[in-house]
Amino acid sequence: MDNLAEIKLAIANDNPILAYGKLEEQYIKEPTFEINRMLSKVALNLNKYDVAEELVNAMIDDYLREETDILFLIKVYCENMNYLELNLILRHMTLTKEMHKKIKVQIDYSMQQHTMEIKKNIKQFKYLGIGDMIEQNLALKAGKHIPMADFIKLGSQHLIDEDVHPLVRATILEIFTQLGQQEVNFKWLDNKTYTCDLQIQKEKHLATETSIKKEITQKLAKNIQNEKILLEYVSIFSKIIFPYFSKVIPQTDVFVNGLINRLNGEKDDYISQNYWIKTIDELLLTLNY
């Protein structure tokens, strides 16, 4: 009897612990969708919700091809109460009305089953601005496990709350953008409140970021290590100043040259005297970046 046959027998005989161990071994040797699906189902039966979600994420495109696999994916996210990520996945899918109904039934059932945990998470997310950076990130994590209506309602308040750390506000703003939210009010790095259409600004911001990364790649074509460091910095920098990249950096070529000079240990007046770069560097120090 081969290993896969033993696994199927263990599952048939309702021995999930044995099946799980054998499936883990088999998945290392043969990381196919069939084994992934079997392992994630057994993991879910053993209440290993994080493991099941990690496995589904690893082959998410495969899970989105068939209705039965989509419904299983929904079940995994619902068991983990990961309603935020689930909504981000669903908004990029074309679903029939019947499929929408089936998904809604699963989500509604999950929320009924997890009423107490959801209330606890809502309370933690509601008072996000009270804690320090670590506590705010934990509150934000709790906010990802509440219904979308509550996340948007409370998140909208956090976006204009000066007690919410700028990096946390930036993350919430990024999530709002991914969720397709459009006109929002938010307190930016200068501590002023702005109103903008996120989807329009997203395209402008992305174009500037892409242009800067292209310049870095061209100028550091033979230095992969330095290119990697600067691209990572620009990604974080871009997230923090969203959606006003062009407002902060009007001359992309001067910005790129300044970053390269700084990386090489050379003095650069543009970089050293740029208020926004100094401000963001101070924020990044709070992350030990």
Backbone as CSV, one residue per row, in Angstrom:
resi,resn,N_x,N_y,N_z,CA_x,CA_y,CA_z,C_x,C_y,C_z
1,MET,0.849,-1.203,0.000,0.000,0.000,0.000,0.881,1.248,0.000
2,ASP,0.661,2.154,-0.997,1.476,3.362,-1.043,0.998,4.364,0.007
3,ASN,1.791,5.435,0.175,1.525,6.407,1.229,0.182,7.105,1.051
4,LEU,-0.164,7.435,-0.194,-1.423,8.129,-0.463,-2.608,7.238,-0.121
5,ALA,-2.481,5.944,-0.411,-3.552,5.001,-0.078,-3.700,4.890,1.441
6,GLU,-2.571,4.905,2.158,-2.606,4.862,3.625,-3.282,6.111,4.193
7,ILE,-3.010,7.227,3.568,-3.606,8.488,4.004,-5.121,8.446,3.834
8,LYS,-5.559,8.017,2.662,-6.994,7.936,2.387,-7.682,6.947,3.331
9,LEU,-6.980,5.853,3.669,-7.529,4.872,4.601,-7.658,5.477,5.991
10,ALA,-6.642,6.233,6.409,-6.679,6.890,7.724,-7.833,7.874,7.793
11,ILE,-8.071,8.603,6.701,-9.190,9.544,6.655,-10.514,8.799,6.722
12,ALA,-10.598,7.703,5.944,-11.827,6.897,5.913,-12.123,6.286,7.274
13,ASN,-11.079,5.936,8.002,-11.244,5.326,9.330,-11.349,6.369,10.437
14,ASP,-11.515,7.633,10.043,-11.689,8.737,10.989,-10.516,8.823,11.975
15,ASN,-9.315,8.799,11.388,-8.096,8.947,12.195,-7.334,10.173,11.676
16,PRO,-7.860,11.366,11.954,-7.278,12.584,11.375,-5.847,12.870,11.812
17,ILE,-5.493,12.490,13.038,-4.129,12.770,13.519,-3.106,11.990,12.706
18,LEU,-3.398,10.698,12.456,-2.514,9.883,11.631,-2.475,10.422,10.208
19,ALA,-3.651,10.769,9.677,-3.730,11.289,8.310,-2.945,12.585,8.176
20,TYR,-3.042,13.434,9.189,-2.358,14.736,9.148,-0.841,14.549,9.091
21,GLY,-0.321,13.674,9.923,1.126,13.431,9.943,1.623,12.899,8.613
22,LYS,0.883,11.944,8.048,1.296,11.352,6.771,1.158,12.358,5.625
23,LEU,0.110,13.186,5.693,-0.095,14.192,4.651,1.010,15.254,4.689
24,GLU,1.428,15.635,5.881,2.532,16.599,5.995,3.782,16.060,5.311
25,GLU,4.097,14.785,5.573,5.271,14.155,4.952,5.118,14.124,3.430
26,GLN,3.911,13.749,2.984,3.662,13.634,1.553,3.715,14.995,0.857
27,TYR,3.253,16.034,1.549,3.199,17.378,0.945,4.602,17.931,0.736
28,ILE,5.527,17.571,1.626,6.921,17.993,1.466,7.515,17.349,0.210
29,LYS,7.187,16.077,-0.017,7.697,15.345,-1.182,6.956,15.735,-2.458
30,GLU,5.651,15.951,-2.315,4.788,16.160,-3.485,3.799,17.305,-3.213
31,PRO,4.258,18.552,-3.344,3.401,19.700,-3.022,2.382,20.011,-4.124
32,THR,1.476,19.068,-4.370,0.453,19.247,-5.403,-0.821,19.813,-4.790
33,PHE,-1.721,20.269,-5.646,-2.989,20.811,-5.168,-3.821,19.724,-4.490
34,GLU,-3.772,18.508,-5.011,-4.546,17.408,-4.416,-4.121,17.160,-2.967
35,ILE,-2.815,17.117,-2.740,-2.311,16.884,-1.381,-2.596,18.107,-0.505
36,ASN,-2.414,19.289,-1.066,-2.704,20.521,-0.328,-4.150,20.537,0.145
37,ARG,-5.055,20.185,-0.740,-6.481,20.199,-0.410,-6.804,19.173,0.682
38,MET,-6.234,17.989,0.572,-6.469,16.955,1.581,-5.916,17.397,2.937
39,LEU,-4.695,17.955,2.919,-4.045,18.375,4.161,-4.800,19.534,4.811
40,SER,-5.255,20.490,4.015,-5.980,21.633,4.576,-7.319,21.200,5.178
41,LYS,-7.973,20.219,4.565,-9.246,19.722,5.102,-9.034,19.010,6.437
42,VAL,-7.974,18.203,6.504,-7.685,17.508,7.762,-7.271,18.528,8.835
43,ALA,-6.475,19.515,8.442,-6.058,20.561,9.386,-7.275,21.288,9.951
44,LEU,-8.237,21.569,9.091,-9.454,22.248,9.534,-10.231,21.377,10.511
45,ASN,-10.308,20.078,10.236,-11.005,19.144,11.139,-10.324,19.052,12.499
46,LEU,-9.011,19.317,12.524,-8.247,19.274,13.778,-8.177,20.656,14.443
47,ASN,-8.975,21.586,13.926,-9.022,22.966,14.454,-7.696,23.708,14.292
48,LYS,-6.900,23.280,13.325,-5.654,23.987,13.000,-5.990,25.040,11.935
49,TYR,-6.724,26.054,12.362,-7.275,27.028,11.421,-6.195,27.833,10.700
50,ASP,-5.163,28.241,11.430,-4.084,29.018,10.803,-3.355,28.203,9.743
51,VAL,-3.138,26.918,10.045,-2.462,26.025,9.099,-3.316,25.862,7.845
52,ALA,-4.604,25.638,8.041,-5.516,25.467,6.905,-5.516,26.709,6.020
53,GLU,-5.549,27.896,6.647,-5.563,29.132,5.868,-4.245,29.332,5.125
54,GLU,-3.140,29.001,5.776,-1.826,29.121,5.145,-1.726,28.221,3.913
55,LEU,-2.268,27.015,4.034,-2.250,26.069,2.917,-3.118,26.561,1.763
56,VAL,-4.296,27.057,2.088,-5.195,27.585,1.055,-4.548,28.765,0.345
57,ASN,-3.917,29.666,1.119,-3.255,30.837,0.533,-2.146,30.440,-0.428
58,ALA,-1.461,29.337,-0.108,-0.330,28.900,-0.929,-0.764,28.520,-2.339
59,MET,-2.010,28.067,-2.492,-2.507,27.666,-3.815,-3.885,28.262,-4.077
60,ILE,-4.019,29.545,-3.749,-5.334,30.186,-3.786,-5.956,30.185,-5.178
61,ASP,-5.137,30.327,-6.212,-5.689,30.331,-7.580,-6.371,29.002,-7.901
62,ASP,-5.812,27.908,-7.402,-6.414,26.586,-7.622,-7.745,26.475,-6.892
63,TYR,-7.818,27.043,-5.697,-9.052,26.967,-4.908,-10.177,27.812,-5.499
64,LEU,-9.828,28.762,-6.354,-10.850,29.656,-6.912,-11.388,29.178,-8.260
65,ARG,-11.075,27.938,-8.642,-11.513,27.434,-9.950,-12.845,26.696,-9.890
66,GLU,-13.075,25.950,-8.826,-14.284,25.132,-8.726,-15.145,25.581,-7.550
67,GLU,-16.464,25.456,-7.702,-17.390,25.920,-6.671,-17.152,25.250,-5.327
68,THR,-16.929,23.936,-5.328,-16.737,23.228,-4.054,-15.475,23.725,-3.338
69,ASP,-14.429,24.008,-4.123,-13.183,24.507,-3.531,-13.345,25.941,-3.038
70,ILE,-14.119,26.740,-3.766,-14.378,28.122,-3.328,-15.111,28.106,-1.992
71,LEU,-16.115,27.238,-1.890,-16.890,27.164,-0.647,-16.022,26.661,0.509
72,PHE,-15.081,25.776,0.201,-14.162,25.318,1.248,-13.259,26.469,1.683
73,LEU,-12.761,27.230,0.711,-11.942,28.406,1.030,-12.711,29.366,1.944
74,ILE,-13.977,29.599,1.618,-14.822,30.474,2.440,-14.911,29.925,3.863
75,LYS,-15.073,28.619,3.957,-15.184,27.982,5.273,-13.916,28.177,6.093
76,VAL,-12.762,28.024,5.454,-11.478,28.196,6.144,-11.356,29.611,6.698
77,TYR,-11.638,30.606,5.855,-11.536,31.999,6.302,-12.562,32.317,7.378
78,CYS,-13.735,31.731,7.262,-14.776,31.974,8.272,-14.405,31.350,9.616
79,GLU,-13.833,30.155,9.579,-13.416,29.509,10.829,-12.338,30.343,11.519
80,ASN,-11.514,31.007,10.698,-10.453,31.869,11.231,-10.961,33.273,11.504
81,MET,-12.237,33.513,11.199,-12.852,34.835,11.350,-12.072,35.904,10.577
82,ASN,-11.446,35.506,9.483,-10.640,36.441,8.705,-11.525,37.084,7.629
83,TYR,-12.486,37.875,8.077,-13.478,38.462,7.183,-12.870,39.521,6.266
84,LEU,-11.842,40.205,6.728,-11.211,41.236,5.906,-10.572,40.621,4.668
85,GLU,-9.704,39.653,4.867,-9.020,39.010,3.753,-10.017,38.348,2.810
86,LEU,-11.063,37.775,3.381,-12.097,37.128,2.578,-12.769,38.138,1.644
87,ASN,-13.084,39.301,2.168,-13.703,40.339,1.344,-12.761,40.830,0.252
88,LEU,-11.487,40.909,0.566,-10.505,41.335,-0.435,-10.417,40.327,-1.570
89,ILE,-10.550,39.051,-1.249,-10.522,38.004,-2.267,-11.794,38.046,-3.114
90,LEU,-12.937,38.136,-2.458,-14.224,38.061,-3.148,-14.459,39.229,-4.095
91,ARG,-13.934,40.413,-3.757,-14.215,41.583,-4.595,-13.514,41.505,-5.952
92,HIS,-12.587,40.562,-6.108,-11.906,40.404,-7.392,-12.462,39.208,-8.174
93,MET,-13.572,38.639,-7.697,-14.155,37.468,-8.351,-15.492,37.804,-8.998
94,THR,-15.791,37.092,-10.075,-17.099,37.202,-10.715,-17.916,35.995,-10.273
95,LEU,-18.974,36.240,-9.511,-19.760,35.156,-8.924,-21.222,35.238,-9.362
96,THR,-21.854,34.089,-9.470,-23.275,34.058,-9.803,-24.094,34.464,-8.579
97,LYS,-25.356,34.819,-8.797,-26.231,35.182,-7.693,-26.374,34.015,-6.718
98,GLU,-26.454,32.812,-7.271,-26.590,31.624,-6.432,-25.363,31.433,-5.549
99,MET,-24.176,31.684,-6.135,-22.937,31.543,-5.373,-22.864,32.617,-4.294
100,HIS,-23.289,33.816,-4.603,-23.330,34.898,-3.613,-24.194,34.492,-2.419
101,LYS,-25.317,33.857,-2.697,-26.231,33.426,-1.634,-25.568,32.381,-0.743
102,LYS,-24.892,31.416,-1.367,-24.219,30.355,-0.612,-23.119,30.932,0.280
103,ILE,-22.370,31.877,-0.279,-21.285,32.502,0.484,-21.851,33.303,1.653
104,LYS,-22.929,34.044,1.395,-23.557,34.849,2.446,-24.045,33.960,3.588
105,VAL,-24.608,32.807,3.251,-25.077,31.870,4.272,-23.917,31.434,5.151
106,GLN,-22.767,31.108,4.527,-21.602,30.668,5.301,-21.069,31.772,6.207
107,ILE,-20.987,32.980,5.659,-20.461,34.099,6.444,-21.399,34.441,7.599
108,ASP,-22.705,34.487,7.320,-23.690,34.786,8.368,-23.644,33.739,9.474
109,TYR,-23.513,32.475,9.078,-23.444,31.388,10.064,-22.190,31.539,10.925
110,SER,-21.062,31.863,10.274,-19.804,32.048,11.004,-19.932,33.163,12.035
111,MET,-20.550,34.264,11.642,-20.694,35.396,12.554,-21.612,35.064,13.730
112,GLN,-22.609,34.238,13.494,-23.485,33.791,14.584,-22.721,32.896,15.552
113,GLN,-21.854,32.049,14.994,-21.075,31.120,15.820,-19.999,31.833,16.633
114,HIS,-19.553,32.972,16.141,-18.444,33.680,16.790,-18.872,35.028,17.365
115,THR,-20.107,35.120,17.768,-20.657,36.399,18.253,-19.819,37.029,19.346
116,MET,-19.448,36.254,20.355,-18.721,36.800,21.499,-17.317,37.272,21.102
117,GLU,-16.639,36.453,20.260,-15.295,36.839,19.826,-15.348,38.119,18.978
118,ILE,-16.374,38.218,18.128,-16.510,39.399,17.271,-16.752,40.643,18.114
119,LYS,-17.609,40.539,19.129,-17.866,41.681,20.019,-16.583,42.134,20.712
120,LYS,-15.784,41.155,21.126,-14.518,41.461,21.790,-13.563,42.175,20.823
121,ASN,-13.509,41.688,19.587,-12.637,42.292,18.585,-13.080,43.711,18.207
122,ILE,-14.403,43.892,18.122,-14.942,45.220,17.806,-14.553,46.214,18.900
123,LYS,-14.680,45.796,20.146,-14.335,46.670,21.266,-12.850,47.029,21.233
124,GLN,-12.005,46.032,20.956,-10.559,46.281,20.906,-10.217,47.229,19.757
125,PHE,-10.844,47.026,18.614,-10.571,47.880,17.452,-11.118,49.289,17.660
126,LYS,-12.261,49.385,18.332,-12.903,50.683,18.571,-11.988,51.620,19.356
127,TYR,-11.266,51.066,20.331,-10.408,51.893,21.190,-8.944,51.817,20.778
128,LEU,-8.696,51.622,19.489,-7.348,51.474,18.938,-6.442,52.642,19.308
129,GLY,-6.957,53.872,19.282,-6.135,55.055,19.494,-5.604,55.230,20.905
130,ILE,-6.081,54.437,21.841,-5.679,54.601,23.243,-4.272,54.068,23.515
131,GLY,-3.896,52.971,22.862,-2.642,52.296,23.192,-1.416,52.845,22.489
132,ASP,-0.264,52.213,22.780,0.977,52.569,22.094,1.017,51.855,20.742
133,MET,2.139,51.955,20.052,2.249,51.401,18.700,1.963,49.891,18.676
134,ILE,2.527,49.173,19.631,2.331,47.717,19.682,0.860,47.389,19.920
135,GLU,0.243,48.088,20.873,-1.163,47.847,21.192,-2.072,48.235,20.028
136,GLN,-1.705,49.294,19.307,-2.504,49.710,18.159,-2.448,48.674,17.044
137,ASN,-1.283,48.096,16.835,-1.174,47.041,15.815,-1.978,45.803,16.199
138,LEU,-2.010,45.490,17.491,-2.820,44.361,17.957,-4.309,44.657,17.762
139,ALA,-4.694,45.910,18.032,-6.093,46.311,17.846,-6.465,46.258,16.371
140,LEU,-5.531,46.651,15.514,-5.772,46.591,14.075,-5.926,45.141,13.618
141,LYS,-5.114,44.269,14.173,-5.221,42.841,13.854,-6.595,42.315,14.260
142,ALA,-7.090,42.746,15.424,-8.428,42.351,15.867,-9.486,42.883,14.901
143,GLY,-9.243,44.091,14.366,-10.188,44.699,13.442,-10.340,43.932,12.143
144,LYS,-9.348,43.124,11.801,-9.432,42.320,10.582,-10.349,41.113,10.763
145,HIS,-10.814,40.920,11.990,-11.671,39.770,12.306,-13.047,40.220,12.780
146,ILE,-13.550,41.280,12.146,-14.894,41.765,12.440,-15.618,41.992,11.113
147,PRO,-16.947,42.118,11.138,-17.693,42.367,9.895,-17.210,43.628,9.185
148,MET,-17.263,43.626,7.853,-16.755,44.745,7.063,-17.435,46.068,7.409
149,ALA,-18.747,46.028,7.651,-19.469,47.267,7.973,-18.889,47.919,9.223
150,ASP,-18.548,47.094,10.206,-17.965,47.616,11.448,-16.543,48.116,11.219
151,PHE,-15.787,47.386,10.396,-14.407,47.793,10.117,-14.392,49.153,9.425
152,ILE,-15.256,49.337,8.443,-15.296,50.593,7.692,-15.775,51.740,8.581
153,LYS,-16.802,51.486,9.391,-17.333,52.525,10.282,-16.274,52.990,11.289
154,LEU,-15.656,52.029,11.978,-14.660,52.371,12.997,-13.351,52.841,12.362
155,GLY,-12.970,52.202,11.248,-11.742,52.589,10.562,-11.803,54.022,10.064
156,SER,-12.990,54.458,9.632,-13.165,55.836,9.170,-12.874,56.826,10.287
157,GLN,-13.234,56.454,11.506,-12.966,57.320,12.663,-11.471,57.341,12.982
158,HIS,-10.815,56.182,12.846,-9.374,56.109,13.131,-8.557,56.922,12.130
159,LEU,-9.051,57.053,10.909,-8.322,57.770,9.865,-8.180,59.262,10.163
160,ILE,-9.048,59.789,11.030,-8.972,61.219,11.361,-8.598,61.441,12.828
161,ASP,-8.166,60.364,13.493,-7.816,60.436,14.913,-6.319,60.697,15.068
162,GLU,-5.957,61.839,15.639,-4.542,62.193,15.785,-3.813,61.285,16.770
163,ASP,-4.553,60.552,17.606,-3.914,59.635,18.549,-3.517,58.314,17.894
164,VAL,-4.016,58.068,16.697,-3.638,56.857,15.966,-2.297,57.111,15.281
165,HIS,-1.359,56.193,15.469,-0.015,56.344,14.916,-0.091,56.484,13.387
166,PRO,0.716,57.390,12.794,0.681,57.595,11.342,0.843,56.313,10.525
167,LEU,1.675,55.391,11.009,1.871,54.133,10.278,0.620,53.264,10.325
168,VAL,-0.095,53.309,11.437,-1.343,52.548,11.563,-2.417,53.182,10.688
169,ARG,-2.479,54.515,10.705,-3.440,55.211,9.825,-3.155,54.871,8.362
170,ALA,-1.867,54.828,8.014,-1.487,54.515,6.629,-1.939,53.112,6.246
171,THR,-1.825,52.176,7.189,-2.239,50.800,6.923,-3.750,50.714,6.731
172,ILE,-4.501,51.414,7.574,-5.966,51.419,7.445,-6.374,52.044,6.116
173,LEU,-5.700,53.128,5.738,-5.990,53.789,4.466,-5.710,52.844,3.298
174,GLU,-4.625,52.072,3.403,-4.279,51.096,2.364,-5.370,50.024,2.259
175,ILE,-5.873,49.565,3.399,-6.937,48.557,3.403,-8.208,49.124,2.771
176,PHE,-8.546,50.362,3.110,-9.715,51.017,2.514,-9.577,51.066,0.993
177,THR,-8.374,51.353,0.520,-8.123,51.417,-0.924,-8.330,50.048,-1.554
178,GLN,-7.801,49.003,-0.916,-7.944,47.638,-1.429,-9.397,47.187,-1.439
179,LEU,-10.172,47.682,-0.483,-11.585,47.317,-0.402,-12.445,48.079,-1.415
180,GLY,-11.824,49.008,-2.148,-12.561,49.752,-3.159,-13.277,50.972,-2.635
181,GLN,-12.966,51.384,-1.390,-13.568,52.604,-0.859,-13.078,53.791,-1.681
182,GLN,-13.931,54.770,-1.850,-13.553,55.902,-2.702,-13.311,57.173,-1.889
183,GLU,-14.283,58.014,-1.728,-14.042,59.276,-1.028,-13.955,59.054,0.481
184,VAL,-12.834,59.452,1.060,-12.636,59.307,2.502,-11.990,60.569,3.061
185,ASN,-12.171,60.766,4.360,-11.458,61.813,5.092,-10.341,61.153,5.888
186,PHE,-9.167,61.761,5.893,-8.073,61.171,6.653,-7.084,62.240,7.075
187,LYS,-6.447,61.981,8.200,-5.413,62.888,8.716,-4.071,62.398,8.186
188,TRP,-3.416,63.260,7.423,-2.175,62.867,6.758,-0.970,63.150,7.652
189,LEU,0.218,62.951,7.118,1.456,63.129,7.882,1.619,64.540,8.446
190,ASP,1.060,65.531,7.760,1.184,66.906,8.235,0.141,67.242,9.296
191,ASN,-0.617,66.208,9.705,-1.639,66.337,10.751,-2.835,67.188,10.316
192,LYS,-2.952,67.413,9.004,-4.125,68.089,8.459,-5.082,67.051,7.888
193,THR,-6.373,67.349,7.936,-7.374,66.409,7.436,-7.691,66.713,5.975
194,TYR,-7.638,65.657,5.145,-7.891,65.785,3.715,-9.072,64.907,3.314
195,THR,-9.698,65.281,2.198,-10.730,64.454,1.583,-10.274,64.130,0.168
196,CYS,-10.291,62.850,-0.196,-9.871,62.516,-1.564,-10.543,61.238,-2.037
197,ASP,-10.540,61.059,-3.349,-11.020,59.830,-3.971,-9.833,58.867,-4.014
198,LEU,-9.872,57.852,-3.199,-8.738,56.929,-3.070,-8.387,56.244,-4.380
199,GLN,-9.395,55.884,-5.173,-9.123,55.116,-6.384,-8.429,55.967,-7.447
200,ILE,-8.776,57.244,-7.519,-8.103,58.144,-8.461,-6.673,58.403,-7.992
201,GLN,-6.507,58.721,-6.709,-5.181,59.000,-6.156,-4.276,57.775,-6.197
202,LYS,-4.881,56.603,-6.065,-4.111,55.355,-6.091,-3.351,55.216,-7.410
203,GLU,-4.010,55.520,-8.524,-3.374,55.397,-9.832,-2.225,56.393,-9.986
204,LYS,-2.442,57.642,-9.546,-1.395,58.663,-9.629,-0.206,58.297,-8.755
205,HIS,-0.503,57.834,-7.558,0.541,57.471,-6.594,1.363,56.299,-7.115
206,LEU,0.671,55.296,-7.643,1.341,54.099,-8.160,2.239,54.451,-9.339
207,ALA,1.789,55.370,-10.189,2.588,55.775,-11.351,3.901,56.414,-10.907
208,THR,3.834,57.255,-9.865,5.048,57.906,-9.351,5.984,56.885,-8.723
209,GLU,5.425,55.999,-7.913,6.233,54.962,-7.261,6.922,54.073,-8.307
210,THR,6.179,53.685,-9.322,6.730,52.835,-10.390,7.861,53.536,-11.119
211,SER,7.680,54.829,-11.382,8.706,55.622,-12.065,9.991,55.673,-11.245
212,ILE,9.861,55.878,-9.942,11.022,55.952,-9.054,11.751,54.611,-9.000
213,LYS,10.984,53.528,-8.887,11.605,52.197,-8.827,12.313,51.861,-10.141
214,LYS,11.751,52.327,-11.247,12.377,52.096,-12.550,13.720,52.823,-12.629
215,GLU,13.750,54.049,-12.132,15.003,54.824,-12.119,16.059,54.142,-11.263
216,ILE,15.645,53.631,-10.111,16.576,52.934,-9.214,17.157,51.709,-9.905
217,THR,16.285,50.936,-10.544,16.726,49.713,-11.230,17.707,50.039,-12.349
218,GLN,17.444,51.097,-13.090,18.328,51.486,-14.196,19.690,51.948,-13.689
219,LYS,19.689,52.715,-12.592,20.937,53.288,-12.094,21.764,52.302,-11.265
220,LEU,21.117,51.249,-10.777,21.841,50.260,-9.961,21.778,48.871,-10.588
221,ALA,21.756,48.841,-11.893,21.597,47.571,-12.618,22.658,46.530,-12.254
222,LYS,23.862,46.996,-11.894,24.937,46.042,-11.592,25.133,45.828,-10.094
223,ASN,24.279,46.459,-9.304,24.389,46.297,-7.846,23.041,45.838,-7.304
224,ILE,22.808,44.538,-7.398,21.506,43.958,-7.033,21.182,44.179,-5.562
225,GLN,22.205,44.075,-4.701,21.968,44.205,-3.256,21.465,45.606,-2.906
226,ASN,22.162,46.630,-3.410,21.739,48.005,-3.148,20.378,48.304,-3.767
227,GLU,20.139,47.747,-4.946,18.838,47.928,-5.614,17.719,47.368,-4.740
228,LYS,17.952,46.191,-4.193,16.950,45.555,-3.332,16.663,46.405,-2.102
229,ILE,17.714,46.944,-1.481,17.565,47.780,-0.281,16.735,49.028,-0.593
230,LEU,17.058,49.707,-1.705,16.362,50.948,-2.047,14.919,50.687,-2.480
231,LEU,14.673,49.609,-3.196,13.306,49.285,-3.617,12.423,49.000,-2.403
232,GLU,13.002,48.321,-1.413,12.248,48.042,-0.186,11.950,49.349,0.552
233,TYR,12.953,50.227,0.615,12.763,51.517,1.287,11.660,52.322,0.601
234,VAL,11.701,52.359,-0.725,10.707,53.125,-1.483,9.306,52.550,-1.279
235,SER,9.185,51.233,-1.185,7.876,50.606,-0.953,7.288,51.051,0.375
236,ILE,8.118,51.049,1.420,7.651,51.478,2.745,7.379,52.982,2.747
237,PHE,8.294,53.740,2.159,8.155,55.189,2.045,6.837,55.536,1.340
238,SER,6.573,54.811,0.249,5.375,55.044,-0.548,4.108,54.781,0.249
239,LYS,4.125,53.715,1.024,2.951,53.371,1.837,2.661,54.456,2.871
240,ILE,3.707,54.984,3.493,3.529,55.975,4.552,2.975,57.286,4.008
241,ILE,3.452,57.720,2.826,3.018,59.024,2.326,1.815,58.941,1.390
242,PHE,1.282,57.747,1.168,0.087,57.618,0.322,-0.998,58.557,0.837
243,PRO,-1.693,59.285,-0.049,-1.654,59.187,-1.520,-0.923,60.352,-2.186
244,TYR,0.023,60.975,-1.483,0.624,62.203,-2.006,2.113,62.073,-2.293
245,PHE,2.496,61.040,-3.016,3.900,60.834,-3.346,4.465,62.041,-4.099
246,SER,3.764,62.492,-5.147,4.268,63.587,-5.980,4.318,64.907,-5.216
247,LYS,3.482,65.035,-4.186,3.500,66.249,-3.373,4.766,66.307,-2.518
248,VAL,5.181,65.154,-2.032,6.367,65.070,-1.169,7.642,65.074,-2.002
249,ILE,7.634,64.357,-3.138,8.808,64.232,-3.996,8.483,64.782,-5.382
250,PRO,8.663,66.083,-5.590,8.328,66.671,-6.892,9.310,66.289,-8.001
251,GLN,10.585,66.007,-7.627,11.598,65.645,-8.623,12.119,64.232,-8.325
252,THR,11.621,63.269,-9.065,11.961,61.864,-8.777,13.438,61.569,-9.013
253,ASP,14.034,62.167,-10.050,15.442,61.880,-10.339,16.357,62.387,-9.234
254,VAL,16.037,63.575,-8.678,16.827,64.128,-7.571,16.674,63.256,-6.328
255,PHE,15.462,62.769,-6.108,15.172,61.880,-4.972,15.982,60.596,-5.079
256,VAL,15.975,59.992,-6.251,16.699,58.729,-6.467,18.199,58.935,-6.298
257,ASN,18.731,59.997,-6.895,20.174,60.277,-6.750,20.542,60.485,-5.289
258,GLY,19.662,61.161,-4.548,19.909,61.403,-3.129,19.934,60.113,-2.330
259,LEU,19.005,59.205,-2.645,18.971,57.911,-1.947,20.235,57.107,-2.228
260,ILE,20.668,57.137,-3.471,21.891,56.398,-3.839,23.105,56.995,-3.135
261,ASN,23.171,58.319,-3.105,24.288,58.975,-2.415,24.295,58.611,-0.934
262,ARG,23.134,58.646,-0.324,23.055,58.316,1.101,23.466,56.872,1.353
263,LEU,23.015,55.983,0.478,23.354,54.562,0.631,24.865,54.355,0.511
264,ASN,25.512,55.178,-0.330,26.971,55.066,-0.530,27.773,55.849,0.511
265,GLY,27.047,56.444,1.484,27.716,57.173,2.554,28.170,58.563,2.149
266,GLU,27.617,59.069,1.053,27.991,60.400,0.583,26.987,61.432,1.071
267,LYS,27.457,62.655,1.295,26.581,63.737,1.751,25.675,64.173,0.599
268,ASP,24.406,64.350,0.889,23.463,64.803,-0.123,22.519,65.820,0.508
269,ASP,22.617,67.080,0.057,21.814,68.149,0.661,20.320,67.918,0.511
270,TYR,19.919,67.399,-0.652,18.486,67.185,-0.892,17.900,66.227,0.145
271,ILE,18.607,65.131,0.371,18.130,64.117,1.316,18.214,64.633,2.751
272,SER,19.347,65.224,3.110,19.548,65.658,4.504,18.647,66.812,4.897
273,GLN,18.203,67.610,3.907,17.381,68.773,4.217,15.899,68.572,3.911
274,ASN,15.555,67.390,3.407,14.152,67.115,3.058,13.353,66.786,4.318
275,TYR,12.430,67.653,4.664,11.639,67.499,5.893,10.906,66.165,5.921
276,TRP,10.317,65.781,4.785,9.502,64.563,4.758,10.343,63.304,4.935
277,ILE,11.514,63.310,4.306,12.395,62.143,4.444,12.847,61.996,5.898
278,LYS,13.214,63.120,6.528,13.615,63.069,7.943,12.457,62.589,8.819
279,THR,11.254,63.076,8.528,10.071,62.674,9.297,9.805,61.183,9.165
280,ILE,9.894,60.687,7.937,9.617,59.273,7.687,10.716,58.398,8.270
281,ASP,11.954,58.854,8.178,13.054,58.096,8.786,12.837,57.938,10.297
282,GLU,12.348,58.982,10.928,12.063,58.914,12.370,10.962,57.902,12.658
283,LEU,9.954,57.868,11.790,8.877,56.885,11.947,9.413,55.463,11.766
284,LEU,10.284,55.295,10.778,10.826,53.959,10.504,11.710,53.461,11.639
285,LEU,12.329,54.403,12.362,13.139,54.000,13.512,12.282,53.325,14.578
286,THR,10.986,53.712,14.651,10.083,53.075,15.610,9.820,51.631,15.240
287,LEU,10.127,51.273,13.971,9.961,49.886,13.513,11.298,49.159,13.465
288,ASN,12.349,49.846,13.949,13.718,49.292,13.881,14.134,48.999,12.457
289,TYR,13.658,49.832,11.530,14.005,49.607,10.107,15.412,50.126,9.809
